[in-house]
Amino acid sequence: MNKIIKKILAERSYLTGKYCLPPEFLSLIITFKCNFQCQSCSIWKKKEFDELTEEDWLKIIQDLKGVFEKNTFVEINGGEPLIEKDLILTLIKELKKHFNNVALNSNGLLMNEKMISELENTGLDIVKVSFYSLEESIHNFLRGNPLAYNNALNALKLLSKSKIKSEVGILITSKNIKDLPELIGYLNSLNNTSIILQPLDESVESPESKNKDINELPDTLWPKKEEVNFFFDWILNNRKNIKNSISSIKAIEKYYLDPQSSLSRRCFAGQKNFVVYPNGDAAMCFKGEKIGNLKKESVHEILFGSNAIRERKYINHCRKYCRIIGCNFARGLKEIIKGK
């Protein structure tokens, strides 16, 4: 019954733009600093940006606790968050005083036994690591660092023996799609490890991704139709430890065959998500407009404010394809009824 009520409230918010329930996904982007140069990301190209102090973040977390429910999924993001290790450890400890599910998104480069032990001591629930291929050259090419493969693989092995769950993000590209069954088979041999399939999208934080009038997809990484058909036929029959739902997998397949097909789905980013940037700016979507700044305004003021209402209404008409990506993918009552 609780799920049905939440669906109804989400529909009401979608139609009116008003705040009806707290977002269920909270992303805290601690820093834009990064030690990788990924093919699918432009964060590493940023040269100048403001960052909040530890004191700023602790005040913001106290404010977030007053609005967001305990079962909100909290994800600490970057750049590479572990570049700011001391800050991260402090913030995770503080977040775990209220939130049941706290995850850290890391590329694995700075992760070793000592680091994992320190993360265990904070009460961290999940580490998300991207791992794209068992071929070292392919993973390193996609991640833009010659140490990427060995360090990510070592991190996953260490995490599989720890108290922290691992979620492995696999970006599906032309470079790795043929090898994914082998990679998934290997990941399924690790303890305490689940897998998230990720579709290609515009380069993260690129100027193109912020342009509402275009979808600039990475053609050089786009897999061929026959490769897409083969892999998705295979994955639908081999879903062990895959976190994507069947509807999500089918939507991603359709997207690779026809990117515009994603526009047939509604986007609930305005209801599901709340993003905080390194300078305190808040948004509902990684490609969306700023709706306030948490150094100047409270969470309550931002979520109920006119900027939030405007942005929720705008998202309803957004023509970006990214609605099939994990943090945006959702099924409202209409999608459930239609079996989408």
CSV table of C-alpha atoms in Angstrom, one decimal:
chain,number,residue,atom,x,y,z
A,1,MET,CA,0.0,0.0,0.0
A,2,ASN,CA,2.9,2.4,0.9
A,3,LYS,CA,4.3,1.9,-2.6
A,4,ILE,CA,1.0,2.7,-4.2
A,5,ILE,CA,0.6,5.9,-2.2
A,6,LYS,CA,4.1,6.9,-3.3
A,7,LYS,CA,3.3,6.3,-6.9
A,8,ILE,CA,0.2,8.4,-6.6
A,9,LEU,CA,2.1,11.2,-5.0
A,10,ALA,CA,4.8,11.0,-7.6
A,11,GLU,CA,2.1,11.3,-10.3
A,12,ARG,CA,0.7,14.4,-8.6
A,13,SER,CA,4.1,16.0,-8.3
A,14,TYR,CA,4.8,15.2,-12.0
A,15,LEU,CA,1.5,16.8,-13.1
A,16,THR,CA,1.7,19.9,-10.9
A,17,GLY,CA,5.4,20.5,-10.3
A,18,LYS,CA,4.7,20.7,-6.6
A,19,TYR,CA,6.7,18.9,-3.8
A,20,CYS,CA,4.7,15.9,-2.7
A,21,LEU,CA,7.3,13.5,-1.3
A,22,PRO,CA,11.0,13.6,-0.6
A,23,PRO,CA,13.3,12.4,-3.3
A,24,GLU,CA,14.6,8.8,-2.9
A,25,PHE,CA,18.0,9.4,-4.5
A,26,LEU,CA,20.5,11.9,-3.0
A,27,SER,CA,23.8,12.5,-4.8
A,28,LEU,CA,26.5,14.4,-3.0
A,29,ILE,CA,29.2,15.5,-5.5
A,30,ILE,CA,32.0,16.2,-3.1
A,31,THR,CA,34.7,17.2,-5.6
A,32,PHE,CA,35.3,17.6,-9.3
A,33,LYS,CA,38.9,16.6,-8.9
A,34,CYS,CA,39.7,13.4,-10.8
A,35,ASN,CA,42.7,11.2,-11.5
A,36,PHE,CA,41.1,9.5,-14.6
A,37,GLN,CA,40.3,10.9,-18.1
A,38,CYS,CA,37.3,8.7,-19.1
A,39,GLN,CA,36.0,8.6,-22.6
A,40,SER,CA,32.5,9.1,-21.4
A,41,CYS,CA,33.1,12.0,-19.0
A,42,SER,CA,34.3,15.6,-19.1
A,43,ILE,CA,34.6,16.2,-15.3
A,44,TRP,CA,38.4,15.8,-15.6
A,45,LYS,CA,38.5,18.7,-18.0
A,46,LYS,CA,37.3,21.2,-15.4
A,47,LYS,CA,40.1,23.5,-14.2
A,48,GLU,CA,38.5,25.9,-11.8
A,49,PHE,CA,35.7,25.3,-9.4
A,50,ASP,CA,34.7,26.2,-5.9
A,51,GLU,CA,34.4,23.5,-3.2
A,52,LEU,CA,32.6,23.5,0.2
A,53,THR,CA,34.6,23.1,3.4
A,54,GLU,CA,34.1,20.2,5.8
A,55,GLU,CA,32.1,22.6,8.1
A,56,ASP,CA,29.8,23.5,5.1
A,57,TRP,CA,29.1,19.9,4.3
A,58,LEU,CA,28.4,18.9,7.9
A,59,LYS,CA,25.9,21.8,8.2
A,60,ILE,CA,24.2,20.7,4.9
A,61,ILE,CA,24.0,17.1,6.1
A,62,GLN,CA,22.2,18.2,9.2
A,63,ASP,CA,19.8,20.0,7.1
A,64,LEU,CA,19.3,17.0,4.7
A,65,LYS,CA,18.5,14.8,7.7
A,66,GLY,CA,15.6,17.0,8.6
A,67,VAL,CA,13.9,16.5,5.2
A,68,PHE,CA,15.0,13.2,3.7
A,69,GLU,CA,13.8,9.8,5.0
A,70,LYS,CA,16.1,7.2,6.5
A,71,ASN,CA,15.7,4.9,3.6
A,72,THR,CA,16.9,7.5,1.1
A,73,PHE,CA,19.7,6.1,-1.1
A,74,VAL,CA,22.7,8.4,-0.5
A,75,GLU,CA,25.6,8.3,-3.0
A,76,ILE,CA,28.8,10.2,-2.6
A,77,ASN,CA,30.2,11.1,-6.0
A,78,GLY,CA,33.0,13.0,-7.8
A,79,GLY,CA,35.3,13.3,-9.7
A,80,GLU,CA,37.1,10.8,-7.5
A,81,PRO,CA,35.8,11.3,-3.9
A,82,LEU,CA,38.8,9.5,-2.3
A,83,ILE,CA,41.1,12.3,-3.4
A,84,GLU,CA,39.4,14.0,-0.5
A,85,LYS,CA,39.8,10.9,1.8
A,86,ASP,CA,39.7,12.6,5.2
A,87,LEU,CA,36.6,14.6,4.3
A,88,ILE,CA,34.9,11.5,2.9
A,89,LEU,CA,35.5,9.4,6.0
A,90,THR,CA,34.0,12.2,8.2
A,91,LEU,CA,31.0,12.7,6.0
A,92,ILE,CA,30.2,9.0,5.7
A,93,LYS,CA,30.2,8.7,9.5
A,94,GLU,CA,27.9,11.6,9.8
A,95,LEU,CA,25.5,10.4,7.1
A,96,LYS,CA,25.3,6.9,8.7
A,97,LYS,CA,23.8,8.4,11.9
A,98,HIS,CA,20.6,8.9,9.9
A,99,PHE,CA,20.6,7.2,6.5
A,100,ASN,CA,20.3,3.4,6.1
A,101,ASN,CA,22.0,3.2,2.7
A,102,VAL,CA,25.2,5.2,2.0
A,103,ALA,CA,27.3,4.4,-1.1
A,104,LEU,CA,30.6,5.6,-2.4
A,105,ASN,CA,31.3,5.9,-6.1
A,106,SER,CA,35.0,5.3,-6.8
A,107,ASN,CA,37.2,4.4,-9.7
A,108,GLY,CA,39.2,2.2,-7.4
A,109,LEU,CA,42.6,3.8,-8.0
A,110,LEU,CA,43.2,4.8,-4.4
A,111,MET,CA,41.6,1.8,-2.9
A,112,ASN,CA,43.7,-0.7,-0.9
A,113,GLU,CA,43.4,-2.8,2.2
A,114,LYS,CA,44.0,0.1,4.6
A,115,MET,CA,41.5,2.3,2.7
A,116,ILE,CA,38.8,-0.4,2.7
A,117,SER,CA,39.3,-1.0,6.4
A,118,GLU,CA,38.8,2.7,7.1
A,119,LEU,CA,35.7,2.7,5.0
A,120,GLU,CA,34.4,-0.3,6.9
A,121,ASN,CA,34.9,1.5,10.1
A,122,THR,CA,32.6,4.4,8.9
A,123,GLY,CA,29.7,2.0,8.4
A,124,LEU,CA,29.7,2.5,4.6
A,125,ASP,CA,27.2,0.1,2.9
A,126,ILE,CA,28.3,0.0,-0.7
A,127,VAL,CA,31.2,0.9,-2.9
A,128,LYS,CA,30.4,1.4,-6.6
A,129,VAL,CA,33.3,0.7,-8.9
A,130,SER,CA,33.1,0.9,-12.7
A,131,PHE,CA,34.8,-2.1,-14.5
A,132,TYR,CA,34.3,-2.5,-18.2
A,133,SER,CA,36.4,-5.4,-19.5
A,134,LEU,CA,38.7,-8.3,-18.5
A,135,GLU,CA,40.9,-7.0,-21.3
A,136,GLU,CA,43.3,-4.6,-19.6
A,137,SER,CA,43.8,-2.4,-22.7
A,138,ILE,CA,40.1,-2.0,-23.2
A,139,HIS,CA,39.3,-1.0,-19.6
A,140,ASN,CA,42.3,1.4,-19.5
A,141,PHE,CA,41.3,3.0,-22.8
A,142,LEU,CA,37.8,3.6,-21.6
A,143,ARG,CA,38.9,4.9,-18.3
A,144,GLY,CA,41.9,7.0,-19.5
A,145,ASN,CA,44.5,5.8,-17.0
A,146,PRO,CA,47.1,3.0,-17.5
A,147,LEU,CA,46.7,1.9,-13.9
A,148,ALA,CA,42.9,1.7,-14.1
A,149,TYR,CA,42.5,-2.0,-14.8
A,150,ASN,CA,44.9,-3.4,-12.1
A,151,ASN,CA,43.7,-1.1,-9.4
A,152,ALA,CA,39.9,-1.6,-10.1
A,153,LEU,CA,40.4,-5.4,-10.2
A,154,ASN,CA,42.3,-5.4,-7.0
A,155,ALA,CA,39.7,-3.2,-5.3
A,156,LEU,CA,36.9,-5.6,-6.3
A,157,LYS,CA,38.8,-8.6,-5.0
A,158,LEU,CA,39.5,-6.8,-1.7
A,159,LEU,CA,35.9,-5.6,-1.4
A,160,SER,CA,34.6,-9.1,-2.0
A,161,LYS,CA,36.3,-10.1,1.3
A,162,SER,CA,35.1,-7.1,3.2
A,163,LYS,CA,31.9,-6.1,5.0
A,164,ILE,CA,31.1,-3.6,2.3
A,165,LYS,CA,28.9,-4.6,-0.7
A,166,SER,CA,30.2,-4.0,-4.2
A,167,GLU,CA,28.2,-2.7,-7.1
A,168,VAL,CA,30.0,-2.9,-10.4
A,169,GLY,CA,28.9,-0.5,-13.1
A,170,ILE,CA,29.4,-1.8,-16.7
A,171,LEU,CA,29.2,0.8,-19.4
A,172,ILE,CA,28.1,-0.9,-22.6
A,173,THR,CA,30.2,0.3,-25.6
A,174,SER,CA,31.4,-1.0,-29.0
A,175,LYS,CA,34.8,-1.7,-27.3
A,176,ASN,CA,33.5,-4.2,-24.7
A,177,ILE,CA,30.1,-5.5,-25.7
A,178,LYS,CA,31.4,-8.7,-27.2
A,179,ASP,CA,33.3,-9.5,-24.0
A,180,LEU,CA,30.6,-8.7,-21.5
A,181,PRO,CA,29.3,-12.3,-20.9
A,182,GLU,CA,32.8,-13.3,-19.9
A,183,LEU,CA,33.2,-10.2,-17.6
A,184,ILE,CA,29.8,-10.8,-16.0
A,185,GLY,CA,30.7,-14.5,-15.4
A,186,TYR,CA,33.8,-13.4,-13.6
A,187,LEU,CA,32.0,-10.8,-11.5
A,188,ASN,CA,29.5,-13.5,-10.5
A,189,SER,CA,32.3,-15.5,-9.0
A,190,LEU,CA,33.1,-12.7,-6.5
A,191,ASN,CA,31.3,-12.6,-3.1
A,192,ASN,CA,28.9,-9.8,-2.2
A,193,THR,CA,29.0,-8.3,-5.7
A,194,SER,CA,26.2,-7.0,-7.9
A,195,ILE,CA,26.2,-5.6,-11.4
A,196,ILE,CA,24.5,-2.5,-12.9
A,197,LEU,CA,24.3,-2.2,-16.7
A,198,GLN,CA,24.9,1.4,-17.8
A,199,PRO,CA,23.9,2.8,-21.2
A,200,LEU,CA,26.1,5.3,-23.1
A,201,ASP,CA,25.0,8.9,-22.8
A,202,GLU,CA,26.4,12.3,-23.4
A,203,SER,CA,29.8,13.0,-21.9
A,204,VAL,CA,29.2,13.8,-18.2
A,205,GLU,CA,29.4,17.6,-17.4
A,206,SER,CA,30.2,18.4,-21.0
A,207,PRO,CA,28.8,21.7,-22.5
A,208,GLU,CA,26.7,19.5,-24.8
A,209,SER,CA,25.1,17.6,-21.9
A,210,LYS,CA,23.8,20.9,-20.5
A,211,ASN,CA,22.4,22.0,-23.9
A,212,LYS,CA,18.7,21.2,-23.8
A,213,ASP,CA,18.3,21.4,-27.5
A,214,ILE,CA,20.6,18.6,-28.6
A,215,ASN,CA,21.6,15.0,-27.7
A,216,GLU,CA,25.3,14.6,-28.5
A,217,LEU,CA,25.9,10.8,-28.3
A,218,PRO,CA,29.3,9.2,-28.6
A,219,ASP,CA,29.1,7.7,-32.1
A,220,THR,CA,32.6,6.2,-31.9
A,221,LEU,CA,31.6,4.0,-28.9
A,222,TRP,CA,28.1,3.0,-30.2
A,223,PRO,CA,27.8,-0.8,-30.7
A,224,LYS,CA,26.4,-2.3,-33.8
A,225,LYS,CA,22.9,-3.6,-34.1
A,226,GLU,CA,23.9,-7.3,-34.3
A,227,GLU,CA,26.1,-6.9,-31.2
A,228,VAL,CA,23.3,-5.3,-29.3
A,229,ASN,CA,20.8,-8.0,-30.3
A,230,PHE,CA,23.2,-10.8,-29.2
A,231,PHE,CA,24.2,-9.3,-25.9
A,232,PHE,CA,20.7,-8.4,-24.8
A,233,ASP,CA,19.3,-11.8,-25.8
A,234,TRP,CA,22.0,-13.3,-23.7
A,235,ILE,CA,21.6,-11.0,-20.6
A,236,LEU,CA,17.9,-11.5,-20.4
A,237,ASN,CA,18.6,-15.2,-19.8
A,238,ASN,CA,21.6,-14.6,-17.5
A,239,ARG,CA,20.4,-12.1,-14.9
A,240,LYS,CA,22.2,-13.5,-11.9
A,241,ASN,CA,23.3,-10.5,-9.7
A,242,ILE,CA,22.1,-8.0,-12.3
A,243,LYS,CA,20.4,-5.1,-10.4
A,244,ASN,CA,18.6,-3.7,-13.5
A,245,SER,CA,15.0,-4.8,-13.7
A,246,ILE,CA,13.8,-6.6,-16.9
A,247,SER,CA,11.9,-3.4,-17.9
A,248,SER,CA,15.2,-1.5,-17.5
A,249,ILE,CA,17.2,-4.0,-19.6
A,250,LYS,CA,14.6,-3.9,-22.4
A,251,ALA,CA,14.5,-0.1,-22.4
A,252,ILE,CA,18.3,0.0,-22.7
A,253,GLU,CA,18.3,-2.4,-25.6
A,254,LYS,CA,15.6,-0.4,-27.4
A,255,TYR,CA,17.6,2.7,-26.8
A,256,TYR,CA,20.8,1.3,-28.4
A,257,LEU,CA,18.7,0.3,-31.4
A,258,ASP,CA,16.9,3.6,-31.6
A,259,PRO,CA,18.0,6.3,-29.1
A,260,GLN,CA,14.9,8.4,-29.7
A,261,SER,CA,12.8,5.5,-28.3
A,262,SER,CA,13.7,6.7,-24.8
A,263,LEU,CA,11.5,9.7,-25.3
A,264,SER,CA,8.4,7.4,-25.2
A,265,ARG,CA,9.1,7.1,-21.4
A,266,ARG,CA,8.3,9.8,-18.9
A,267,CYS,CA,11.2,11.2,-16.8
A,268,PHE,CA,10.7,11.3,-13.0
A,269,ALA,CA,14.0,12.9,-12.2
A,270,GLY,CA,12.1,15.9,-10.7
A,271,GLN,CA,10.5,13.6,-8.2
A,272,LYS,CA,13.3,11.1,-7.6
A,273,ASN,CA,16.5,13.0,-7.4
A,274,PHE,CA,18.3,15.6,-5.5
A,275,VAL,CA,21.9,16.5,-6.5
A,276,VAL,CA,24.3,18.7,-4.5
A,277,TYR,CA,27.4,20.0,-6.3
A,278,PRO,CA,30.8,20.8,-4.8
A,279,ASN,CA,30.0,24.5,-4.4
A,280,GLY,CA,26.6,23.8,-2.7
A,281,ASP,CA,24.4,24.3,-5.8
A,282,ALA,CA,21.4,22.0,-5.8
A,283,ALA,CA,19.6,20.4,-8.8
A,284,MET,CA,17.2,17.6,-9.6
A,285,CYS,CA,19.1,16.3,-12.6
A,286,PHE,CA,22.8,16.1,-13.5
A,287,LYS,CA,21.9,17.9,-16.7
A,288,GLY,CA,19.4,20.3,-15.1
A,289,GLU,CA,19.3,23.8,-13.9
A,290,LYS,CA,20.4,25.0,-10.5
A,291,ILE,CA,17.3,25.4,-8.2
A,292,GLY,CA,19.2,26.9,-5.2
A,293,ASN,CA,22.4,26.8,-3.2
A,294,LEU,CA,22.6,25.1,0.2
A,295,LYS,CA,25.1,27.6,1.6
A,296,LYS,CA,22.4,30.3,1.2
A,297,GLU,CA,19.1,28.4,1.5
A,298,SER,CA,17.7,25.5,3.4
A,299,VAL,CA,16.8,22.2,1.8
A,300,HIS,CA,13.1,22.9,2.6
A,301,GLU,CA,13.2,26.3,0.9
A,302,ILE,CA,14.8,24.8,-2.2
A,303,LEU,CA,12.5,21.8,-2.6
A,304,PHE,CA,9.3,23.9,-2.0
A,305,GLY,CA,10.5,26.9,-3.9
A,306,SER,CA,9.4,28.4,-7.3
A,307,ASN,CA,12.7,27.3,-9.0
A,308,ALA,CA,11.9,23.6,-8.1
A,309,ILE,CA,8.4,23.9,-9.3
A,310,ARG,CA,9.6,25.4,-12.6
A,311,GLU,CA,12.3,22.7,-13.0
A,312,ARG,CA,9.9,19.8,-12.3
A,313,LYS,CA,7.5,21.2,-15.0
A,314,TYR,CA,10.4,21.6,-17.4
A,315,ILE,CA,11.7,18.1,-17.0
A,316,ASN,CA,8.2,16.8,-18.1
A,317,HIS,CA,9.0,18.3,-21.5
A,318,CYS,CA,12.8,17.7,-21.6
A,319,ARG,CA,13.9,16.0,-24.8
A,320,LYS,CA,17.1,14.5,-23.5
A,321,TYR,CA,17.5,10.7,-23.9
A,322,CYS,CA,19.0,10.1,-20.4
A,323,ARG,CA,15.7,9.0,-18.8
A,324,ILE,CA,16.6,5.4,-19.3
A,325,ILE,CA,19.8,5.8,-17.1
A,326,GLY,CA,19.7,4.2,-13.7
A,327,CYS,CA,19.1,7.3,-11.5
A,328,ASN,CA,16.4,8.6,-13.8
A,329,PHE,CA,14.7,5.3,-14.8
A,330,ALA,CA,11.3,5.0,-13.2
A,331,ARG,CA,7.9,3.5,-13.8
A,332,GLY,CA,4.9,5.7,-13.0
A,333,LEU,CA,1.3,4.3,-12.9
A,334,LYS,CA,1.0,4.9,-16.6
A,335,GLU,CA,4.1,2.8,-17.4
A,336,ILE,CA,3.1,0.0,-15.0
A,337,ILE,CA,-0.4,-0.2,-16.6
A,338,LYS,CA,1.1,-0.2,-20.1
A,339,GLY,CA,3.7,-2.8,-19.1
A,340,LYS,CA,6.6,-0.5,-20.1
